[in-house]
CSV table of C-alpha atoms in Angstrom, one decimal:
chain,number,residue,atom,x,y,z
A,420,MET,CA,-67.0,13.0,22.1
A,421,PRO,CA,-65.4,15.9,20.2
A,422,GLY,CA,-64.2,18.8,22.4
A,423,MET,CA,-66.3,22.0,22.8
A,424,LYS,CA,-65.5,24.6,20.1
A,425,VAL,CA,-64.7,28.0,21.6
A,426,CYS,CA,-65.5,31.3,19.9
A,427,ILE,CA,-64.1,34.6,21.3
A,428,VAL,CA,-66.5,37.4,20.3
A,429,GLY,CA,-64.2,40.4,20.2
A,430,SER,CA,-60.5,41.1,19.6
A,431,GLY,CA,-59.6,44.4,21.2
A,432,ASN,CA,-57.0,44.8,24.0
A,433,TRP,CA,-58.7,42.6,26.5
A,434,GLY,CA,-60.1,40.2,24.0
A,435,SER,CA,-56.6,39.6,22.6
A,436,ALA,CA,-55.2,39.1,26.0
A,437,ILE,CA,-57.9,36.5,26.8
A,438,ALA,CA,-57.3,34.8,23.4
A,439,LYS,CA,-53.7,34.3,24.4
A,440,ILE,CA,-54.8,32.4,27.6
A,441,ILE,CA,-57.6,30.4,25.9
A,442,GLY,CA,-55.4,29.5,22.9
A,443,HIS,CA,-52.8,27.9,25.3
A,444,ASN,CA,-55.4,26.3,27.6
A,445,VAL,CA,-57.3,24.4,24.9
A,446,LYS,CA,-54.2,22.7,23.6
A,447,GLY,CA,-54.1,19.1,24.8
A,448,ASN,CA,-57.3,19.5,26.9
A,449,ASN,CA,-59.9,16.9,25.9
A,450,ARG,CA,-62.8,19.1,27.0
A,451,PHE,CA,-62.2,21.7,24.3
A,452,ASP,CA,-61.6,21.7,20.5
A,453,PRO,CA,-57.9,22.7,19.9
A,454,MET,CA,-58.9,25.4,17.3
A,455,VAL,CA,-60.3,28.7,18.6
A,456,ASN,CA,-62.2,31.2,16.4
A,457,MET,CA,-61.8,34.9,17.3
A,458,TRP,CA,-64.3,37.3,15.7
A,459,VAL,CA,-62.4,40.4,14.6
A,460,TYR,CA,-64.0,43.7,13.4
A,461,GLU,CA,-62.2,44.1,10.1
A,462,GLU,CA,-59.9,47.1,9.8
A,463,MET,CA,-57.2,48.1,7.4
A,464,ILE,CA,-53.8,48.5,9.0
A,465,ASP,CA,-51.2,50.0,6.6
A,466,GLY,CA,-53.1,48.6,3.6
A,467,ARG,CA,-53.5,45.1,5.0
A,468,LYS,CA,-56.6,43.5,6.6
A,469,LEU,CA,-56.2,43.1,10.4
A,470,THR,CA,-57.4,39.5,10.2
A,471,ASP,CA,-54.7,38.7,7.6
A,472,ILE,CA,-52.0,40.2,9.9
A,473,ILE,CA,-53.3,38.2,12.9
A,474,ASN,CA,-53.5,34.9,10.9
A,475,SER,CA,-50.1,35.3,9.3
A,476,GLU,CA,-48.1,37.0,12.0
A,477,HIS,CA,-50.1,35.8,15.1
A,478,GLU,CA,-50.2,39.3,16.6
A,479,ASN,CA,-52.9,41.9,17.0
A,480,VAL,CA,-50.7,44.7,16.0
A,481,LYS,CA,-53.3,47.4,16.7
A,482,TYR,CA,-54.8,46.4,20.1
A,483,LEU,CA,-52.1,44.2,21.7
A,484,PRO,CA,-48.8,44.9,20.0
A,485,GLY,CA,-45.7,43.0,21.1
A,486,HIS,CA,-47.6,39.8,22.1
A,487,LYS,CA,-47.7,36.7,20.0
A,488,LEU,CA,-51.1,34.9,20.0
A,489,PRO,CA,-51.1,31.1,19.8
A,490,LYS,CA,-51.3,29.8,16.3
A,491,ASN,CA,-54.5,27.9,17.0
A,492,VAL,CA,-56.4,31.2,17.5
A,493,VAL,CA,-57.9,32.0,14.1
A,494,ALA,CA,-59.1,35.5,13.3
A,495,VAL,CA,-62.5,35.5,11.5
A,496,PRO,CA,-64.1,38.7,10.2
A,497,ASP,CA,-67.6,37.3,9.7
A,498,ILE,CA,-69.5,36.8,13.0
A,499,THR,CA,-71.8,34.2,11.5
A,500,GLU,CA,-68.8,32.2,10.4
A,501,ALA,CA,-66.9,32.7,13.7
A,502,VAL,CA,-69.7,31.3,15.8
A,503,LYS,CA,-70.5,28.3,13.6
A,504,GLY,CA,-70.4,25.1,15.7
A,505,ALA,CA,-69.2,27.0,18.9
A,506,LYS,CA,-70.4,25.5,22.2
A,507,VAL,CA,-68.5,28.1,24.3
A,508,LEU,CA,-69.0,31.8,23.5
A,509,VAL,CA,-66.7,34.4,25.2
A,510,PHE,CA,-68.0,37.9,24.8
A,511,VAL,CA,-65.4,40.7,25.1
A,512,ILE,CA,-66.5,43.8,23.0
A,513,PRO,CA,-67.6,47.4,24.0
A,514,HIS,CA,-71.1,47.1,25.5
A,515,GLN,CA,-72.5,49.6,23.0
A,516,PHE,CA,-72.3,46.9,20.2
A,517,ILE,CA,-73.7,43.9,22.0
A,518,GLN,CA,-77.3,44.0,20.9
A,519,ARG,CA,-76.5,44.4,17.2
A,520,LEU,CA,-74.0,41.6,17.3
A,521,CYS,CA,-76.4,39.2,19.2
A,522,ASP,CA,-79.0,39.9,16.5
A,523,GLN,CA,-76.5,38.8,13.8
A,524,MET,CA,-75.5,35.7,15.8
A,525,LYS,CA,-78.9,34.5,16.8
A,526,PRO,CA,-79.7,32.2,13.8
A,527,HIS,CA,-76.3,30.6,14.0
A,528,ILE,CA,-76.0,29.6,17.7
A,529,THR,CA,-75.3,25.9,18.4
A,530,GLU,CA,-77.9,24.2,20.6
A,531,GLY,CA,-76.6,23.8,24.1
A,532,ALA,CA,-74.1,26.6,23.8
A,533,ILE,CA,-73.0,28.5,26.9
A,534,GLY,CA,-71.6,32.0,27.2
A,535,ILE,CA,-69.5,34.2,29.4
A,536,SER,CA,-69.4,38.0,29.3
A,537,LEU,CA,-66.2,39.9,30.1
A,538,ILE,CA,-68.0,43.2,29.1
A,539,LYS,CA,-68.0,46.0,31.7
A,540,GLY,CA,-71.0,48.1,31.2
A,541,VAL,CA,-74.8,48.4,31.8
A,542,ASP,CA,-77.7,49.4,29.5
A,543,GLU,CA,-80.9,51.3,30.2
A,544,GLY,CA,-83.9,49.1,29.6
A,545,PRO,CA,-87.6,49.8,29.5
A,546,ASN,CA,-87.9,48.9,33.2
A,547,GLY,CA,-84.6,50.5,34.3
A,548,LEU,CA,-81.3,48.6,34.5
A,549,ARG,CA,-80.4,46.0,31.9
A,550,LEU,CA,-77.2,44.0,32.5
A,551,ILE,CA,-75.2,43.0,29.5
A,552,SER,CA,-75.4,39.3,30.4
A,553,ASP,CA,-79.2,39.6,30.4
A,554,ILE,CA,-79.1,41.1,26.9
A,555,ILE,CA,-77.0,38.1,25.7
A,556,ARG,CA,-79.1,35.6,27.7
A,557,ASN,CA,-82.4,36.9,26.4
A,558,SER,CA,-81.2,37.5,22.8
A,559,LEU,CA,-79.5,34.1,22.3
A,560,GLU,CA,-81.3,31.9,24.9
A,561,VAL,CA,-78.1,30.6,26.3
A,562,ASP,CA,-76.8,30.4,29.9
A,563,VAL,CA,-74.4,33.3,30.5
A,564,SER,CA,-71.8,33.7,33.3
A,565,VAL,CA,-69.6,36.7,33.8
A,566,LEU,CA,-65.9,37.4,34.5
A,567,MET,CA,-64.8,40.6,36.2
A,568,GLY,CA,-61.7,41.5,38.2
A,569,ALA,CA,-58.5,43.6,38.6
A,570,ASN,CA,-57.3,42.6,35.2
A,571,ILE,CA,-55.5,45.4,33.2
A,572,ALA,CA,-55.2,43.6,29.8
A,573,ASN,CA,-51.5,44.3,29.1
A,574,GLU,CA,-50.5,43.0,32.5
A,575,VAL,CA,-52.5,39.8,32.0
A,576,ALA,CA,-50.9,39.4,28.5
A,577,ASP,CA,-47.5,39.9,30.2
A,578,GLU,CA,-48.4,37.0,32.5
A,579,LYS,CA,-48.1,39.1,35.7
A,580,PHE,CA,-50.0,37.5,38.6
A,581,CYS,CA,-53.6,38.6,39.1
A,582,GLU,CA,-56.9,37.4,40.4
A,583,THR,CA,-60.3,37.5,38.8
A,584,THR,CA,-63.9,36.5,39.6
A,585,ILE,CA,-66.4,34.4,37.7
A,586,GLY,CA,-70.0,34.9,38.6
A,587,ALA,CA,-71.9,31.8,37.5
A,588,LYS,CA,-75.5,30.8,38.6
A,589,ASN,CA,-74.9,27.4,37.0
A,590,ASP,CA,-72.1,25.7,39.0
A,591,ASP,CA,-71.1,23.3,36.3
A,592,ASN,CA,-70.7,26.1,33.7
A,593,GLY,CA,-68.7,28.1,36.2
A,594,LEU,CA,-66.2,25.2,36.5
A,595,ILE,CA,-66.0,24.8,32.7
A,596,PHE,CA,-65.1,28.5,32.4
A,597,LYS,CA,-62.6,28.2,35.2
A,598,GLU,CA,-60.9,25.3,33.3
A,599,LEU,CA,-60.9,27.3,30.1
A,600,LEU,CA,-59.4,30.5,31.6
A,601,GLN,CA,-57.4,29.8,34.7
A,602,THR,CA,-53.6,29.8,34.6
A,603,PRO,CA,-51.0,29.9,37.5
A,604,ASN,CA,-50.9,33.7,37.0
A,605,PHE,CA,-54.6,34.3,36.3
A,606,ARG,CA,-56.3,32.9,39.4
A,607,ILE,CA,-60.0,32.5,39.4
A,608,THR,CA,-62.6,32.4,42.1
A,609,VAL,CA,-66.2,31.3,41.1
A,610,VAL,CA,-69.1,32.7,43.0
A,611,GLN,CA,-72.9,32.4,42.4
A,612,GLU,CA,-73.7,36.2,42.7
A,613,SER,CA,-73.2,36.9,39.0
A,614,HIS,CA,-75.3,40.0,38.9
A,615,THR,CA,-73.3,41.6,41.8
A,616,VAL,CA,-70.0,40.6,40.0
A,617,GLU,CA,-71.2,42.2,36.8
A,618,LEU,CA,-72.4,45.4,38.4
A,619,CYS,CA,-69.0,45.8,40.1
A,620,GLY,CA,-67.3,45.6,36.7
A,621,ALA,CA,-69.5,48.3,35.3
A,622,LEU,CA,-69.9,50.7,38.2
A,623,LYS,CA,-66.2,50.9,39.1
A,624,ASN,CA,-65.5,52.7,35.8
A,625,ILE,CA,-67.6,55.6,36.9
A,626,VAL,CA,-65.6,55.9,40.2
A,627,ALA,CA,-62.4,55.7,38.2
A,628,VAL,CA,-63.5,58.8,36.2
A,629,GLY,CA,-63.9,60.6,39.5
A,630,ALA,CA,-60.4,59.4,40.5
A,631,GLY,CA,-59.0,60.8,37.3
A,632,PHE,CA,-60.7,64.2,38.0
A,633,CYS,CA,-58.9,64.2,41.3
A,634,ASP,CA,-55.5,63.5,39.7
A,635,GLY,CA,-56.2,66.3,37.1
A,636,LEU,CA,-57.0,68.7,39.8
A,637,GLY,CA,-54.0,67.8,41.9
A,638,PHE,CA,-55.9,66.6,44.9
A,639,GLY,CA,-53.6,63.9,46.0
A,640,ASP,CA,-53.9,60.3,47.4
A,641,ASN,CA,-56.0,61.2,50.4
A,642,THR,CA,-58.8,62.6,48.2
A,643,LYS,CA,-58.5,59.7,45.8
A,644,ALA,CA,-58.9,57.3,48.8
A,645,ALA,CA,-62.1,59.1,49.7
A,646,VAL,CA,-63.4,58.8,46.1
A,647,ILE,CA,-62.7,55.1,46.2
A,648,ARG,CA,-64.5,54.6,49.5
A,649,LEU,CA,-67.5,56.8,48.7
A,650,GLY,CA,-67.6,55.3,45.2
A,651,LEU,CA,-67.6,51.8,46.8
A,652,MET,CA,-70.5,52.8,49.0
A,653,GLU,CA,-72.5,53.9,46.0
A,654,MET,CA,-71.6,50.7,44.2
A,655,VAL,CA,-72.9,48.6,47.1
A,656,ALA,CA,-76.1,50.7,47.5
A,657,PHE,CA,-76.8,50.6,43.7
A,658,ALA,CA,-76.4,46.8,43.6
A,659,GLU,CA,-78.7,46.3,46.6
A,660,MET,CA,-81.4,48.4,45.0
A,661,PHE,CA,-81.2,46.9,41.5
A,662,CYS,CA,-80.0,43.3,41.8
A,663,SER,CA,-82.9,40.8,41.8
A,664,GLY,CA,-80.9,38.2,43.9
A,665,PRO,CA,-78.9,38.4,47.1
A,666,VAL,CA,-76.1,41.0,47.4
A,667,THR,CA,-73.5,40.1,50.0
A,668,SER,CA,-70.5,42.1,51.2
A,669,ALA,CA,-68.2,39.0,50.6
A,670,THR,CA,-68.6,39.5,46.8
A,671,PHE,CA,-67.3,43.1,47.0
A,672,LEU,CA,-64.2,41.6,48.7
A,673,GLU,CA,-63.5,39.4,45.7
A,674,SER,CA,-61.3,40.6,42.8
A,675,CYS,CA,-64.3,42.0,41.0
A,676,GLY,CA,-65.1,44.4,43.8
A,677,VAL,CA,-62.5,46.4,45.8
A,678,ALA,CA,-59.5,45.1,43.9
A,679,ASP,CA,-60.8,46.0,40.5
A,680,LEU,CA,-61.9,49.4,41.9
A,681,ILE,CA,-58.4,50.2,43.2
A,682,THR,CA,-56.5,49.1,40.1
A,683,THR,CA,-58.9,51.0,37.8
A,684,CYS,CA,-58.6,54.2,39.9
A,685,TYR,CA,-54.8,54.0,39.7
A,686,GLY,CA,-54.1,52.3,36.4
A,687,GLY,CA,-57.0,52.2,34.0
A,688,ARG,CA,-57.9,54.1,30.8
A,689,ASN,CA,-61.0,55.8,32.4
A,690,ARG,CA,-58.7,57.4,35.1
A,691,LYS,CA,-56.2,58.5,32.4
A,692,VAL,CA,-58.7,60.1,30.1
A,693,ALA,CA,-60.5,61.8,33.0
A,694,GLU,CA,-57.2,63.4,34.1
A,695,ALA,CA,-56.6,64.6,30.6
A,696,PHE,CA,-60.1,66.0,30.5
A,697,VAL,CA,-59.3,68.3,33.4
A,698,LYS,CA,-55.9,69.3,32.1
A,699,THR,CA,-56.7,69.9,28.4
A,700,SER,CA,-60.4,71.1,28.4
A,701,LYS,CA,-61.0,68.8,25.4
A,702,SER,CA,-64.2,66.7,25.2
A,703,ILE,CA,-64.3,63.1,26.3
A,704,GLU,CA,-65.0,62.1,22.7
A,705,GLU,CA,-61.9,64.0,21.4
A,706,LEU,CA,-59.7,62.4,24.1
A,707,GLU,CA,-61.0,58.9,23.5
A,708,ALA,CA,-60.1,59.3,19.8
A,709,GLU,CA,-56.6,60.7,20.6
A,710,MET,CA,-55.5,58.5,23.5
A,711,LEU,CA,-57.1,55.1,23.1
A,712,ASN,CA,-56.1,53.8,19.7
A,713,GLY,CA,-59.6,52.7,18.8
A,714,GLN,CA,-60.5,51.4,22.2
A,715,LYS,CA,-63.8,52.5,23.8
A,716,LEU,CA,-64.1,54.3,27.1
A,717,GLN,CA,-66.8,52.7,29.4
A,718,GLY,CA,-66.9,55.0,32.5
A,719,PRO,CA,-68.7,58.2,31.0
A,720,GLN,CA,-71.1,56.0,29.0
A,721,THR,CA,-72.0,53.9,32.0
A,722,SER,CA,-72.5,57.1,34.1
A,723,ALA,CA,-75.0,58.3,31.5
A,724,GLU,CA,-77.0,55.0,31.6
A,725,VAL,CA,-76.9,54.9,35.4
A,726,TYR,CA,-77.9,58.6,35.7
A,727,LYS,CA,-81.0,58.0,33.5
A,728,ILE,CA,-82.0,55.1,35.8
A,729,LEU,CA,-81.5,57.2,38.9
A,730,VAL,CA,-83.6,60.1,37.5
A,731,LYS,CA,-86.4,57.6,36.6
A,732,LYS,CA,-86.3,56.2,40.2
A,733,ASP,CA,-85.9,59.7,41.8
A,734,LEU,CA,-82.7,58.6,43.4
A,735,VAL,CA,-80.2,61.1,42.1
A,736,THR,CA,-79.5,62.7,45.5
A,737,LYS,CA,-78.7,59.3,47.0
A,738,PHE,CA,-75.8,58.9,44.5
A,739,PRO,CA,-73.9,62.2,44.5
A,740,LEU,CA,-70.6,60.8,43.1
A,741,PHE,CA,-72.2,59.0,40.2
A,742,ALA,CA,-74.4,62.0,39.4
A,743,ALA,CA,-71.4,64.4,39.5
A,744,VAL,CA,-69.4,62.3,37.1
A,745,TYR,CA,-72.3,62.3,34.7
A,746,LYS,CA,-72.9,66.0,34.9
A,747,ILE,CA,-69.2,66.9,34.5
A,748,CYS,CA,-68.9,64.6,31.4
A,749,PHE,CA,-72.1,65.5,29.7
A,750,GLU,CA,-73.8,68.6,31.1
A,751,GLY,CA,-71.0,71.1,31.4
A,752,LYS,CA,-70.7,71.1,35.2
A,753,GLU,CA,-67.4,72.6,36.3
A,754,VAL,CA,-64.9,69.8,37.1
A,755,LYS,CA,-63.5,71.8,40.0
A,756,GLU,CA,-67.0,71.4,41.6
A,757,PHE,CA,-66.3,67.6,41.9
A,758,VAL,CA,-65.0,68.1,45.4
A,759,THR,CA,-68.3,69.4,46.6
A,760,CYS,CA,-69.9,66.0,45.9
A,761,LEU,CA,-67.3,64.5,48.3
A,762,GLN,CA,-67.7,67.2,50.9
A,763,SER,CA,-71.5,66.8,51.1
A,764,HIS,CA,-71.6,63.1,50.6
A,765,PRO,CA,-73.8,61.3,53.2
A,766,GLN,CA,-71.9,59.0,55.6
A,767,HIS,CA,-74.4,56.2,54.9
A,768,ILE,CA,-76.5,55.5,51.8
């Protein structure tokens, strides 16, 4: 039987780092086709198409400069062409674009295809929370797993050791994705609680914005530790309220939980931009454009979606840290008031 064709849907910083792993792992592996398609949103870089640069120089010069991609990873600008014949779909794009892309892909999905989402975000649906994996699952009618963890893209691309978590309700598919993605320096644990894994990946970005506020205000490591702990409490409480399946503390002890929360609060783009927000008085949108080289910020956007859900469910007072991040980012609340949400935070939610 021919190997499973892999398509990576997305080619930003994280997508390109994952393409580096997948390109190496499919070589000489009978389970997978040795050629990998990577859908690239076409951009012009110094008068040249980004796809042409990637396919000739094997480097994403905009989003992952300095790293060579394997030559068997082919950049494709047309999503319908990229997914043709693919049995394995790896989603790694900003969550704002997922529905539109799924609508374009829908008529071209191969029967029996499976997907995995590396997208850290949530959406507000008609009945409250909608997970990105659910949007993909419902739109494309494929089984979808998720991958979340303490995985800063440049460090993964540099092959520095890290762990990550795959949430897979289907055990066999979880093992396929582990085979596709694991390396000696990218160690994977597979768990069944995929909704909890996915929520961790989305919610920790809100907490990281709060950590960045602390840095901008000069509050120090003790305060940041309190933000991380109180933020983790809100993450657990939110998951318990909104996940349809079981939510166990063990999942929060995996890389997708406390490890990802810590690394994002110290090293991630949400923390960095939130610190600049305090120090420059510029808007989040201005800073995103200035500092992120075309990448999207997930924390403020996720806080807005979560806040709408909390308002709808009359739960805003139960989640003071999440609410404060939203109000500072979008409603003009003074950033120096952030500490009051910590001082008045309930000991238990």
